Amino acid sequence: MKSRNWVRFFLSNLLIGGLTTGVIGFALKWSEYKVLFSEFDIMEILSILFWLFGVGLIFSVISQMGFFAYLTVHRFGLGIFRSITNWNLAQIVLIVFVLFDLVYFRHQFFASENEGISSYVIVALYILLVGLVVAYFKRTSTNKEAFIPAMFFMIVVTTIEWFPALRVNEEDWLFLMLIPIQVCNAFQLLMLPKFTNAKKS
């Protein structure tokens, strides 16, 4: 990738992270923030939006670090397992392991007494569903061999990037971080070829 295209790719992802976090932040706290809109408190709205946008930039940087780390890991994986089939099997095992951890270990650590496991299963299923959808579009836009690596990135790498919020385990922070990271990761996965192949203007 040419340096100019890489800068455009980086800045585009930063903007997406900032804007997505701003929207999600207001949506999660709408019951509190709607008063500001009804009172037309522009300064307070802008200050909150500015803070959320800044947090979103951090999420975007985390997402991009994870993406380029995965590109390196993917190359190492192909070299170690010596075939795409074996590497894909290893990635499937890791996907299952991470999804199991998201349900079982989170329930063990954070569930209150008599709390059911269903909410933890729903979160894991949501992450799986997003991973499947993004992987499908990646496969459609490239080739069928891209499906498993795309799923691995959208599930395993996203969960690793999400870990700071998982440790805190506050519902608002969980989704405030998860959704922008998923959006940034999906953008990188689907749009990288277009930036890589873009001609220098």
PDB file of C-alpha atoms in Angstrom, residues 2 8 23-24 38 50 67 72 88 113 122 164-165 173 179 183 187 199:
ATOM      1  CA  LYS A   2       1.299   3.442  -0.910  1.00  0.00           C
ATOM      2  CA  ARG A   8      -6.317   7.864   3.939  1.00  0.00           C
ATOM      3  CA  VAL A  23     -23.846   7.929  17.959  1.00  0.00           C
ATOM      4  CA  ILE A  24     -23.693   4.852  20.214  1.00  0.00           C
ATOM      5  CA  SER A  38     -35.130  19.409  24.535  1.00  0.00           C
ATOM      6  CA  PHE A  50     -16.362  15.885  21.676  1.00  0.00           C
ATOM      7  CA  PHE A  67      -5.932  -5.519  12.434  1.00  0.00           C
ATOM      8  CA  THR A  72       1.123 -10.633  10.778  1.00  0.00           C
ATOM      9  CA  ASN A  88      -8.409 -22.580   9.062  1.00  0.00           C
ATOM     10  CA  GLU A 113     -26.471 -14.981  42.618  1.00  0.00           C
ATOM     11  CA  ILE A 122     -27.011 -13.493  23.690  1.00  0.00           C
ATOM     12  CA  PRO A 164     -10.565  -3.595  28.691  1.00  0.00           C
ATOM     13  CA  ALA A 165     -14.351  -3.216  28.716  1.00  0.00           C
ATOM     14  CA  TRP A 173     -19.003   0.528  28.480  1.00  0.00           C
ATOM     15  CA  ILE A 179     -19.937  -1.737  18.535  1.00  0.00           C
ATOM     16  CA  VAL A 183     -17.633  -1.249  12.805  1.00  0.00           C
ATOM     17  CA  PHE A 187     -14.466  -1.392   7.586  1.00  0.00           C
ATOM     18  CA  LYS A 199      -4.317   4.478  -7.867  1.00  0.00           C
TER      19      LYS A 199
END
